[in-house]
Coordinates of C-alpha atoms and ligand atoms in Angstrom, one line a residue:
X66 CA 0.0 0.0 0.0
X67 CA 2.8 2.4 1.0
X68 CA 4.8 1.4 -1.9
X69 CA 1.9 1.9 -4.2
X70 CA 1.4 5.4 -2.9
X71 CA 5.1 6.2 -3.4
X72 CA 4.9 5.1 -7.1
X73 CA 1.9 7.2 -7.6
X74 CA 3.7 10.1 -6.0
X75 CA 6.7 9.5 -8.3
X76 CA 4.3 9.4 -11.2
X77 CA 2.9 12.7 -10.3
X78 CA 6.3 14.3 -10.0
X79 CA 7.2 12.9 -13.4
X80 CA 4.0 14.4 -14.9
X81 CA 4.8 17.7 -13.2
X82 CA 8.4 17.7 -14.7
X83 CA 7.1 16.8 -18.1
X84 CA 4.5 19.6 -17.8
X85 CA 7.1 22.2 -16.8
X86 CA 9.5 21.2 -19.6
X87 CA 6.6 21.2 -22.0
X88 CA 5.5 24.7 -20.9
X89 CA 9.0 26.1 -21.0
X90 CA 9.8 24.8 -24.4
X91 CA 6.5 25.3 -26.0
X92 CA 5.6 28.8 -24.9
X93 CA 8.3 31.3 -24.2
X94 CA 7.2 34.0 -21.8
X95 CA 7.2 37.5 -23.3
X96 CA 9.2 39.7 -21.0
X97 CA 8.5 43.4 -20.9
X98 CA 7.9 44.6 -24.4
X99 CA 7.9 48.2 -25.7
X100 CA 4.4 48.9 -26.9
X101 CA 3.2 52.1 -28.5
X102 CA -0.5 53.1 -28.5
X103 CA -1.5 55.7 -31.2
X104 CA -5.0 57.0 -30.3
X105 CA -5.6 60.3 -32.1
X106 CA -9.4 60.4 -32.5
X107 CA -10.7 63.2 -30.3
X108 CA -13.5 61.1 -28.9
X109 CA -13.1 60.7 -25.1
X110 CA -15.2 57.5 -25.1
X111 CA -13.0 55.9 -27.7
X112 CA -9.9 56.9 -25.7
X113 CA -11.4 55.2 -22.6
X114 CA -11.6 51.9 -24.5
X115 CA -8.1 52.1 -26.0
X116 CA -6.6 53.2 -22.7
X117 CA -8.2 50.2 -20.9
X118 CA -6.2 48.0 -23.2
X119 CA -3.0 49.8 -22.5
X120 CA -3.7 49.9 -18.7
X121 CA -4.1 46.1 -18.8
X122 CA -0.8 45.7 -20.6
X123 CA 1.0 48.1 -18.2
X124 CA -0.3 46.2 -15.3
X125 CA 1.1 43.1 -16.9
X126 CA 4.6 44.6 -16.9
X127 CA 5.0 46.0 -20.4
X128 CA 6.6 49.3 -21.1
X129 CA 3.8 51.4 -22.6
X130 CA 3.9 54.7 -24.5
X131 CA 0.6 56.4 -25.6
X132 CA 0.2 59.2 -28.0
X133 CA -3.3 60.9 -27.9
X134 CA -4.9 64.2 -28.8
X135 CA -6.8 64.3 -25.4
X136 CA -5.5 63.8 -21.9
X137 CA -6.6 60.2 -21.0
X138 CA -8.9 59.8 -18.1
X139 CA -7.9 56.2 -17.6
X140 CA -4.2 55.9 -17.0
X141 CA -1.5 54.0 -15.1
X142 CA 1.6 55.5 -13.4
X143 CA 3.9 53.4 -15.6
X144 CA 2.4 54.6 -18.9
X145 CA 4.4 57.3 -20.8
X146 CA 1.8 59.8 -22.1
X147 CA 2.4 62.1 -25.1
X148 CA -0.5 64.4 -25.5
X149 CA -0.7 66.4 -28.7
X150 CA -3.6 68.8 -28.3
X151 CA -5.4 70.0 -31.4
X152 CA -5.2 73.7 -32.3
X153 CA -8.1 75.8 -31.0
X154 CA -9.3 76.4 -34.5
X155 CA -9.4 72.7 -35.3
X156 CA -11.2 71.9 -32.0
X157 CA -13.8 74.6 -32.7
X158 CA -14.4 73.3 -36.2
X159 CA -15.1 69.9 -34.8
X160 CA -17.4 71.1 -32.1
X161 CA -19.4 73.0 -34.7
X162 CA -19.8 70.0 -36.9
X163 CA -21.1 68.0 -34.0
X164 CA -23.5 70.7 -32.8
X165 CA -25.2 71.0 -36.2
X166 CA -26.1 67.3 -35.8
X167 CA -28.2 67.7 -32.7
X168 CA -30.5 70.4 -34.0
X169 CA -32.2 69.0 -37.1
X170 CA -33.9 65.7 -38.0
X171 CA -32.1 64.0 -40.8
X172 CA -33.0 61.2 -43.2
X173 CA -30.6 58.3 -43.1
X174 CA -28.8 59.1 -46.4
X175 CA -28.2 62.8 -45.4
X176 CA -27.1 61.5 -42.0
X177 CA -24.6 59.2 -43.7
X178 CA -23.2 62.1 -45.7
X179 CA -23.1 64.2 -42.5
X180 CA -21.4 61.4 -40.7
X181 CA -18.7 61.5 -43.3
X182 CA -18.5 65.2 -43.2
X183 CA -18.2 65.3 -39.4
X184 CA -15.3 63.0 -39.8
X185 CA -13.5 65.4 -42.0
X186 CA -12.6 67.5 -39.1
X187 CA -11.7 64.4 -37.2
X188 CA -9.4 63.2 -40.0
X189 CA -7.6 66.5 -40.3
X190 CA -7.2 66.7 -36.5
X191 CA -5.5 63.3 -36.4
X192 CA -3.4 64.2 -39.4
X193 CA -2.2 67.4 -37.7
X194 CA -1.1 65.2 -34.8
X195 CA 0.9 62.7 -37.0
X196 CA 2.6 65.6 -38.7
X197 CA 3.4 67.6 -35.6
X198 CA 7.0 67.9 -34.3
X199 CA 6.1 66.3 -31.0
X200 CA 5.1 63.2 -32.8
X201 CA 8.4 62.8 -34.6
X202 CA 10.2 62.0 -31.3
X203 CA 8.4 58.7 -31.4
X204 CA 10.6 57.5 -34.3
X205 CA 13.7 57.8 -32.1
X206 CA 12.6 54.9 -30.0
X207 CA 12.3 51.2 -30.9
X208 CA 9.0 49.5 -30.4
X209 CA 8.0 45.9 -30.5
X210 CA 4.4 46.6 -31.4
X211 CA 2.0 49.4 -32.3
X212 CA -1.6 49.4 -31.2
X213 CA -3.6 51.8 -33.4
X214 CA -7.0 53.2 -32.5
X215 CA -9.2 53.0 -35.6
X216 CA -11.3 56.0 -36.5
X217 CA -11.3 56.5 -40.3
X218 CA -7.5 57.2 -40.1
X219 CA -5.9 54.7 -42.4
X220 CA -3.0 57.1 -43.2
X221 CA -1.8 56.2 -39.6
X222 CA -0.3 53.0 -41.0
X223 CA 2.7 55.1 -41.6
X224 CA 3.6 54.8 -37.9
X225 CA 4.1 50.9 -37.8
X226 CA 5.6 51.2 -41.3
X227 CA 8.3 53.6 -40.0
X228 CA 8.8 51.7 -36.8
X229 CA 9.0 48.4 -38.8
X230 CA 7.0 46.5 -36.2
X231 CA 3.7 44.5 -36.1
X232 CA 0.4 46.4 -35.7
X233 CA -2.8 45.6 -33.8
X234 CA -5.9 47.7 -34.4
X235 CA -8.3 48.6 -31.6
X236 CA -11.8 49.4 -32.7
X237 CA -14.5 50.5 -30.2
X238 CA -17.4 48.6 -31.8
X239 CA -18.4 45.3 -33.3
X240 CA -16.7 44.1 -36.6
X241 CA -17.9 46.4 -39.4
X242 CA -17.5 47.2 -43.1
X243 CA -14.6 49.6 -42.7
X244 CA -12.3 47.3 -40.8
X245 CA -13.3 43.8 -41.9
X246 CA -11.1 43.8 -44.9
X247 CA -7.9 44.3 -42.9
X248 CA -8.2 40.7 -41.5
X249 CA -10.6 39.2 -44.0
X250 CA -13.9 39.0 -41.9
X251 CA -16.4 37.9 -44.6
X252 CA -19.1 40.3 -45.5
X253 CA -22.2 38.2 -45.1
X254 CA -24.8 40.6 -46.3
X255 CA -27.7 38.2 -46.2
X256 CA -27.7 37.9 -42.4
X257 CA -25.1 40.2 -40.9
X258 CA -26.6 43.7 -40.8
X259 CA -24.4 46.7 -41.8
X260 CA -23.8 49.7 -39.4
X261 CA -26.9 51.4 -40.9
X262 CA -29.3 48.5 -41.0
X263 CA -32.0 48.5 -38.3
X264 CA -32.0 44.9 -37.1
X265 CA -33.7 42.8 -34.5
X266 CA -31.5 40.3 -32.8
X267 CA -32.2 36.7 -33.7
X268 CA -34.7 37.6 -36.4
X269 CA -34.1 36.7 -40.0
X270 CA -34.0 39.8 -42.2
X271 CA -37.0 40.4 -44.5
X272 CA -36.5 40.8 -48.3
X273 CA -36.7 44.6 -47.9
X274 CA -34.2 44.7 -45.1
X275 CA -31.8 42.4 -47.0
X276 CA -32.1 44.6 -50.0
X277 CA -31.3 47.7 -47.8
X278 CA -28.5 45.8 -46.2
X279 CA -27.0 44.7 -49.5
X280 CA -27.0 48.3 -50.7
X281 CA -25.8 49.9 -47.5
X282 CA -23.0 47.4 -47.1
X283 CA -22.0 48.1 -50.8
X284 CA -22.1 51.9 -50.3
X285 CA -20.0 51.7 -47.1
X286 CA -17.4 49.5 -48.7
X287 CA -17.3 51.8 -51.7
X288 CA -16.9 54.8 -49.4
X289 CA -14.1 53.0 -47.6
X290 CA -12.3 52.4 -50.9
X291 CA -12.8 56.0 -52.1
X292 CA -11.5 57.3 -48.8
X293 CA -8.5 55.0 -49.1
X294 CA -7.5 56.9 -52.3
X295 CA -7.2 60.0 -50.1
X296 CA -5.4 58.1 -47.4
X297 CA -2.9 56.6 -49.8
X298 CA -2.0 60.1 -50.9
X299 CA -1.5 61.2 -47.3
X300 CA 0.5 58.1 -46.6
X301 CA 2.8 58.8 -49.5
X302 CA 3.2 62.3 -48.4
X303 CA 4.2 61.2 -44.9
X304 CA 6.4 58.4 -46.2
X305 CA 8.4 61.1 -48.1
X306 CA 9.7 58.6 -50.8
X307 CA 11.5 56.4 -48.3
X308 CA 12.1 53.2 -50.4
X309 CA 12.6 51.1 -47.3
X310 CA 9.0 51.6 -46.1
X311 CA 6.3 49.1 -46.9
X312 CA 3.6 50.7 -49.2
X313 CA 0.1 51.7 -48.1
X314 CA -1.5 48.6 -49.7
X315 CA 1.1 46.3 -48.1
X316 CA 0.4 47.9 -44.7
X317 CA -3.3 47.3 -45.2
X318 CA -2.6 43.6 -45.5
X319 CA -0.1 43.6 -42.6
X320 CA -2.5 43.9 -39.7
X321 CA -1.7 41.2 -37.1
X322 CA -4.9 41.4 -35.1
X323 CA -8.0 43.5 -34.4
X324 CA -9.5 44.0 -31.0
X325 CA -13.2 44.8 -31.2
X326 CA -15.0 46.1 -28.2
X327 CA -18.0 43.7 -28.7
X328 CA -19.1 40.3 -27.7
X329 CA -21.2 37.8 -29.6
X330 CA -23.9 37.7 -26.9
X331 CA -24.8 41.2 -28.0
X332 CA -25.6 39.8 -31.5
X333 CA -26.0 39.6 -34.3
X334 CA -24.1 36.4 -34.6
X335 CA -21.5 36.5 -37.4
X336 CA -18.5 34.6 -38.6
X337 CA -15.1 35.8 -37.3
X338 CA -11.5 35.0 -38.2
X339 CA -9.0 34.0 -35.6
X340 CA -7.2 37.3 -35.6
X341 CA -10.3 39.3 -34.8
X342 CA -10.6 39.1 -31.0
X343 CA -13.6 40.3 -29.1
X344 CA -12.8 42.1 -25.9
X345 CA -16.3 43.7 -25.2
X346 CA -16.5 45.5 -21.9
X347 CA -12.7 45.9 -21.5
X348 CA -13.4 49.4 -20.1
X349 CA -15.7 48.1 -17.4
X350 CA -14.0 47.7 -14.1
X351 CA -14.3 44.2 -12.6
X352 CA -14.6 46.0 -9.2
X353 CA -16.0 49.6 -9.1
X354 CA -13.7 52.4 -7.8
X355 CA -15.1 54.2 -4.8
X356 CA -17.2 57.2 -6.0
X357 CA -16.3 60.9 -5.2
X358 CA -17.9 61.8 -1.9
X359 CA -20.6 64.1 -3.2
X360 CA -21.8 61.5 -5.7
X361 CA -21.6 58.6 -3.2
X362 CA -23.6 60.6 -0.6
X363 CA -26.2 61.6 -3.2
X364 CA -26.7 58.0 -4.4
X365 CA -26.6 56.5 -0.9
X366 CA -29.4 59.0 0.1
X367 CA -31.6 57.7 -2.8
X368 CA -32.5 54.5 -1.1
X369 CA -36.3 54.8 -1.2
X370 CA -37.1 55.9 -4.8
X371 CA -33.8 55.2 -6.3
X372 CA -31.7 57.4 -8.6
X373 CA -31.5 58.3 -12.3
X374 CA -28.4 59.1 -14.3
X375 CA -28.8 61.5 -17.3
X376 CA -25.9 61.9 -19.7
X377 CA -25.7 62.7 -23.4
X378 CA -22.1 61.5 -23.6
X379 CA -18.8 63.3 -24.1
X380 CA -19.0 64.2 -27.7
X381 CA -22.2 66.2 -27.3
X382 CA -21.9 69.4 -25.2
X383 CA -25.0 70.4 -23.2
X384 CA -25.0 73.7 -25.0
X385 CA -25.6 72.0 -28.4
X386 CA -29.1 71.0 -27.3
X387 CA -31.8 73.5 -28.0
X388 CA -32.9 75.5 -24.9
X389 CA -36.5 74.5 -25.5
X390 CA -35.5 70.8 -25.2
X391 CA -33.4 71.5 -22.1
X392 CA -36.4 73.1 -20.5
X393 CA -38.6 70.1 -21.2
X394 CA -35.9 67.8 -19.8
X395 CA -35.5 69.9 -16.7
X396 CA -39.3 70.2 -16.1
X397 CA -39.7 66.4 -16.3
X398 CA -36.6 65.5 -14.3
X399 CA -37.3 68.0 -11.5
X400 CA -40.8 66.7 -11.0
X401 CA -39.7 63.2 -10.3
X402 CA -39.5 61.7 -6.8
X403 CA -36.1 60.1 -7.8
X404 CA -32.7 61.8 -7.4
X405 CA -31.1 62.7 -10.7
X406 CA -27.4 63.0 -11.6
X407 CA -27.2 65.2 -14.7
X408 CA -24.0 65.5 -16.8
X409 CA -23.8 69.3 -17.5
X410 CA -20.7 71.1 -18.5
X411 CA -21.4 74.7 -17.4
X412 CA -22.0 74.6 -13.6
X413 CA -22.4 78.4 -13.5
X414 CA -25.4 78.2 -15.7
X415 CA -27.6 75.2 -14.9
X416 CA -31.1 74.5 -16.3
X417 CA -32.6 75.1 -12.8
X418 CA -31.8 74.3 -9.1
X419 CA -34.3 71.6 -8.2
X420 CA -33.2 69.9 -5.0
X421 CA -33.4 66.4 -6.5
X422 CA -30.8 67.2 -9.3
X423 CA -27.0 67.0 -8.9
X424 CA -25.2 68.5 -11.9
X425 CA -21.8 67.1 -12.6
X426 CA -19.3 68.3 -15.2
X427 CA -17.6 65.0 -15.4
X428 CA -18.8 61.7 -13.9
X429 CA -17.4 58.2 -13.3
X430 CA -20.3 56.7 -15.3
X431 CA -19.3 53.1 -14.9
X432 CA -19.0 53.4 -11.1
X433 CA -22.3 55.3 -10.9
X434 CA -24.1 52.6 -13.0
X435 CA -22.7 50.0 -10.7
X436 CA -24.4 51.6 -7.7
X437 CA -27.3 49.5 -6.4
X438 CA -29.6 52.5 -6.0
X439 CA -29.4 53.4 -9.7
X440 CA -32.7 52.6 -11.3
X441 CA -32.5 54.2 -14.8
X442 CA -30.0 55.6 -17.3
X443 CA -31.2 58.3 -19.7
X444 CA -28.6 58.1 -22.5
X445 CA -27.6 59.3 -26.0
X446 CA -27.1 55.5 -26.7
X447 CA -23.4 55.7 -27.3
X448 CA -21.8 52.3 -27.4
X449 CA -19.8 52.8 -24.2
X450 CA -22.6 53.8 -21.9
X451 CA -24.9 51.2 -23.3
X452 CA -22.4 48.4 -22.6
X453 CA -21.9 49.7 -19.0
X454 CA -25.6 49.9 -18.3
X455 CA -26.3 46.5 -19.6
X456 CA -23.3 45.1 -17.7
X457 CA -24.7 46.5 -14.5
X458 CA -28.3 45.6 -15.4
X459 CA -29.6 49.2 -15.6
X460 CA -32.6 49.8 -17.9
X461 CA -32.5 52.8 -20.3
X462 CA -34.3 55.6 -22.0
X463 CA -32.4 56.4 -25.2
X464 CA -32.2 59.8 -26.9
X465 CA -29.9 59.1 -29.9
X466 CA -28.4 62.0 -31.9
X467 CA -26.1 60.8 -34.6
X468 CA -23.7 58.2 -36.0
X469 CA -24.3 54.7 -34.6
X470 CA -26.6 56.0 -31.8
X471 CA -29.9 55.5 -33.6
X472 CA -28.9 51.9 -34.3
X473 CA -28.0 51.4 -30.7
X474 CA -31.2 53.0 -29.5
X475 CA -33.2 50.7 -31.8
X476 CA -31.4 47.8 -30.3
X477 CA -32.2 48.9 -26.7
X478 CA -35.9 49.0 -27.7
X479 CA -36.0 45.8 -29.6
X480 CA -34.1 43.9 -26.9
X481 CA -36.5 45.2 -24.3
X482 CA -33.8 47.0 -22.3
X483 CA -35.8 50.3 -22.4
X484 CA -37.5 52.8 -24.5
X485 CA -36.5 55.5 -27.0
X486 CA -37.6 59.2 -27.3
X487 CA -36.9 61.7 -30.1
X488 CA -34.6 64.4 -28.7
X489 CA -35.1 66.8 -31.6
X490 CA -38.9 67.0 -31.2
X491 CA -39.0 66.1 -27.6
X492 CA -42.5 66.2 -26.1
X493 CA -42.9 66.6 -22.4
X494 CA -45.6 63.9 -22.0
X495 CA -43.7 61.3 -24.1
X496 CA -40.5 61.9 -22.2
X497 CA -42.3 61.5 -18.8
X498 CA -44.3 58.5 -19.9
X499 CA -41.1 56.7 -21.1
X500 CA -39.3 57.4 -17.9
X501 CA -42.2 56.2 -15.7
X502 CA -42.8 53.1 -17.8
X503 CA -39.1 52.0 -17.6
X504 CA -38.9 52.8 -13.9
X505 CA -42.0 51.0 -12.9
X506 CA -42.4 48.1 -15.3
X507 CA -40.0 45.3 -14.1
X508 CA -39.8 43.7 -17.6
X509 CA -37.0 46.1 -18.7
X510 CA -34.8 45.4 -15.7
X511 CA -35.3 41.7 -16.0
X512 CA -34.4 41.7 -19.7
X513 CA -31.2 43.6 -19.0
X514 CA -30.3 41.3 -16.1
X515 CA -30.7 38.2 -18.3
X516 CA -28.4 39.7 -20.9
X517 CA -25.9 40.8 -18.3
X518 CA -25.5 37.2 -17.2
X519 CA -24.8 36.1 -20.7
X520 CA -22.4 38.9 -21.4
X521 CA -20.3 38.1 -18.3
X522 CA -20.2 34.4 -18.8
X523 CA -16.9 33.8 -20.7
X524 CA -14.0 31.5 -20.7
X525 CA -11.5 34.4 -20.4
X526 CA -12.2 37.9 -19.2
X527 CA -11.6 40.8 -21.6
X528 CA -8.4 41.6 -19.8
X529 CA -7.1 38.1 -20.0
X530 CA -7.8 38.1 -23.7
X531 CA -5.9 41.3 -24.2
X532 CA -2.8 40.0 -22.4
X533 CA -2.9 36.6 -24.1
X534 CA -3.3 37.9 -27.7
X535 CA -0.9 40.8 -27.5
X536 CA 1.8 38.4 -26.2
X537 CA 0.8 35.9 -28.8
X538 CA 1.5 38.5 -31.6
X539 CA 4.8 39.4 -29.9
X540 CA 5.9 35.8 -29.4
X541 CA 5.2 34.9 -33.1
X542 CA 6.6 38.0 -34.7
X543 CA 3.3 39.4 -35.9
X544 CA 1.6 36.1 -36.2
X545 CA 1.1 36.2 -40.0
X546 CA 0.1 32.6 -39.9
X547 CA -3.3 33.6 -38.6
X548 CA -4.2 35.7 -41.6
X549 CA -7.2 34.8 -43.7
X550 CA -6.2 34.3 -47.4
X551 CA -9.2 36.5 -48.2
X552 CA -7.2 39.7 -47.7
X553 CA -5.1 38.7 -50.7
X554 CA -8.1 38.3 -53.0
X555 CA -9.6 41.1 -55.0
X556 CA -13.3 41.8 -55.4
X557 CA -13.7 39.5 -58.4
X558 CA -11.8 36.6 -56.8
X559 CA -13.4 36.9 -53.4
X560 CA -16.9 36.8 -54.8
X561 CA -15.9 33.9 -57.1
X562 CA -17.1 36.1 -60.1
X563 CA -14.3 34.7 -62.3
X564 CA -15.3 31.1 -61.4
X565 CA -19.0 31.8 -62.0
X566 CA -18.1 33.4 -65.3
X567 CA -16.0 30.4 -66.3
X568 CA -18.8 28.0 -65.3
X569 CA -21.3 30.0 -67.3
X570 CA -18.9 30.0 -70.3
X571 CA -18.5 26.2 -70.1
X572 CA -22.2 25.7 -69.8
X573 CA -22.7 27.9 -72.8
X574 CA -20.1 26.0 -74.8
X575 CA -21.6 22.7 -73.8
X576 CA -25.0 23.9 -74.8
X577 CA -23.6 25.0 -78.2
X578 CA -21.9 21.7 -78.6
X579 CA -25.0 19.8 -77.7
X580 CA -27.0 21.8 -80.2
X581 CA -24.5 21.1 -82.8
X582 CA -24.4 17.4 -82.0
X583 CA -28.1 17.1 -82.0
X584 CA -28.3 18.9 -85.3
X585 CA -25.7 16.7 -86.8
X586 CA -27.4 13.6 -85.5
X587 CA -30.7 14.8 -86.9
X588 CA -29.0 15.4 -90.2
X589 CA -27.4 11.9 -90.2
X590 CA -30.7 10.2 -89.3
X591 CA -32.4 12.2 -92.0
X592 CA -29.8 11.2 -94.4
X593 CA -29.9 7.6 -93.2
X594 CA -33.7 7.5 -93.6
X595 CA -33.3 9.1 -97.0
X596 CA -30.9 6.4 -98.2
X597 CA -33.1 3.7 -96.7
X598 CA -36.1 5.0 -98.5
X599 CA -34.1 5.3 -101.7
X600 CA -32.9 1.7 -101.3
X601 CA -36.4 0.3 -100.6
X602 CA -37.6 2.3 -103.6
X603 CA -34.9 0.9 -105.8
X604 CA -35.7 -2.6 -104.4
X605 CA -39.4 -2.3 -105.3
X606 CA -38.5 -0.8 -108.7
X607 CA -36.3 -3.9 -109.4
X608 CA -39.1 -6.2 -108.4
Ligands
NAG937 C1 10.2 52.5 -22.2 O1 9.6 53.4 -23.1 C2 10.2 54.7 -23.0 C3 9.4 55.6 -23.9 O2 9.1 55.1 -25.1 C4 11.6 54.6 -23.4 O3 12.2 55.9 -23.4 C5 12.3 53.7 -22.5 O4 13.7 53.5 -23.0 C6 11.6 52.3 -22.5 N1 12.2 51.5 -21.4 C7 12.8 50.3 -21.7 C8 13.3 49.5 -20.5 O5 12.9 49.9 -22.8
NAG938 C1 4.1 42.3 -42.2 O1 5.1 42.5 -43.1 C2 6.4 42.0 -42.7 C3 7.4 42.4 -43.7 O2 7.0 42.1 -45.0 C4 6.3 40.5 -42.6 O3 7.5 39.9 -42.2 C5 5.2 40.1 -41.6 O4 5.0 38.8 -41.5 C6 3.9 40.8 -42.0 N1 2.9 40.6 -40.9 C7 1.6 40.2 -41.2 C8 0.8 40.0 -40.0 O5 1.2 40.1 -42.3

């Protein structure tokens, strides 16, 4: 018995040794790498997502440098920040473009055009940063990897090209038309809705919707290709005829991996490639940070009726909402028995001083949404806030303004996480009814809670995924083996148009051949019958 135990023991040790040798030979640990983050879009909510990735990597011991056009709110003492602020004129230009959007109702096509126009200021703002003197200092260092925030800024491929290192893209939404081609995510237009297609999760698209989807996917990809002509020009300008640099089109096929801030449980279900990794919710803290004292006290005092959070996000300044609309919002919110935290920039000039409203210039949204007394989130339906609210099981009233917000709002409604109101023609009654319905009908909170459970149930947390895949790319020198062959096929090849054409041609030739053969056969038979007849005629004549 004793002996038997011993041998078992030895066996275990042997297994352990084999395992240790296996681990140490199979997977080399990645020691501290030099990683550069380039996050130049001027959207604070995008920066929060990108910085959450960098924070994770810094915590894991990597040497992180980040270039951004805004001062990051999420940070880490070990991250080297380089902030290149936009000129005042450029910032003003962008604020103006955004404020125009909140005032008038637009049809989807005009909105699409405006979306692209609004991005013009965003593009030039990012380009300014890449061209700035401060940015050039980056090229003096050596980096093992560049992580690039995507926001219609393909000219930025110049950075990994000049640093001659692998590149990972960070995108703040689900896979979409404008990034799919970098890693070869297939465009499945018959069942994967485009950014502009209103879609109900789990429902098969009707013919009309599929038609719309086909066209909008095509237009988006066309727009991407047209914009790439501009980007290629900018890239060439930035490359300044350096023959050692990879070209723009080579760089577009050189993306090692894309991190998308999405998760399949949000739907719609779509096919992915191995180098598109979903890290949805990376910006959500696994444990909330203690709230600032005034907010904590305010929320703790809301035990009876609960509290509401009202925020139109960071892109939209409160001053860009029409005063008439602000009045309606104030009238409704101040009449509620709930306490309300209202994100408002100008604390010297608030909409009114009702005792149940706490105005905050900036707020730790995620930590507030995690508070147990929070009962409702009134939101512009930006992706970030929506994810945080669903993660913490808070139902919503959506007031979308532009870009992907109407799609998000439609999703909130169709998933039963809340209701939607029209901010441009806001009616007092509608607004109040929506709030009361979502507050008092438990169905919304139950739906969000059910989703929250699915969203959190994963084999690896978002942070673990980031650490694993970044090190994977580093360990395998860019991990080119993960690339889908699709990125090397052109439009004709990837849609098998050449193959279909060849098959049609063969069928046509076969048909022609068949026709020819049948004709020939007919002729031969005809001839044969002719000779037979002639023979029999001769025979009868002879007789
Ligand atoms: C870490 O990054 C900084 C900034 O890019 C650089 O100056 C420094 O040399 C790096 N440290 C190491 C140990 O590589
Ligand atoms: C990027 O290009 C370099 C140089 O041509 C190559 O060695 C590397 O494997 C490429 N990486 C990917 C992911 O395609």
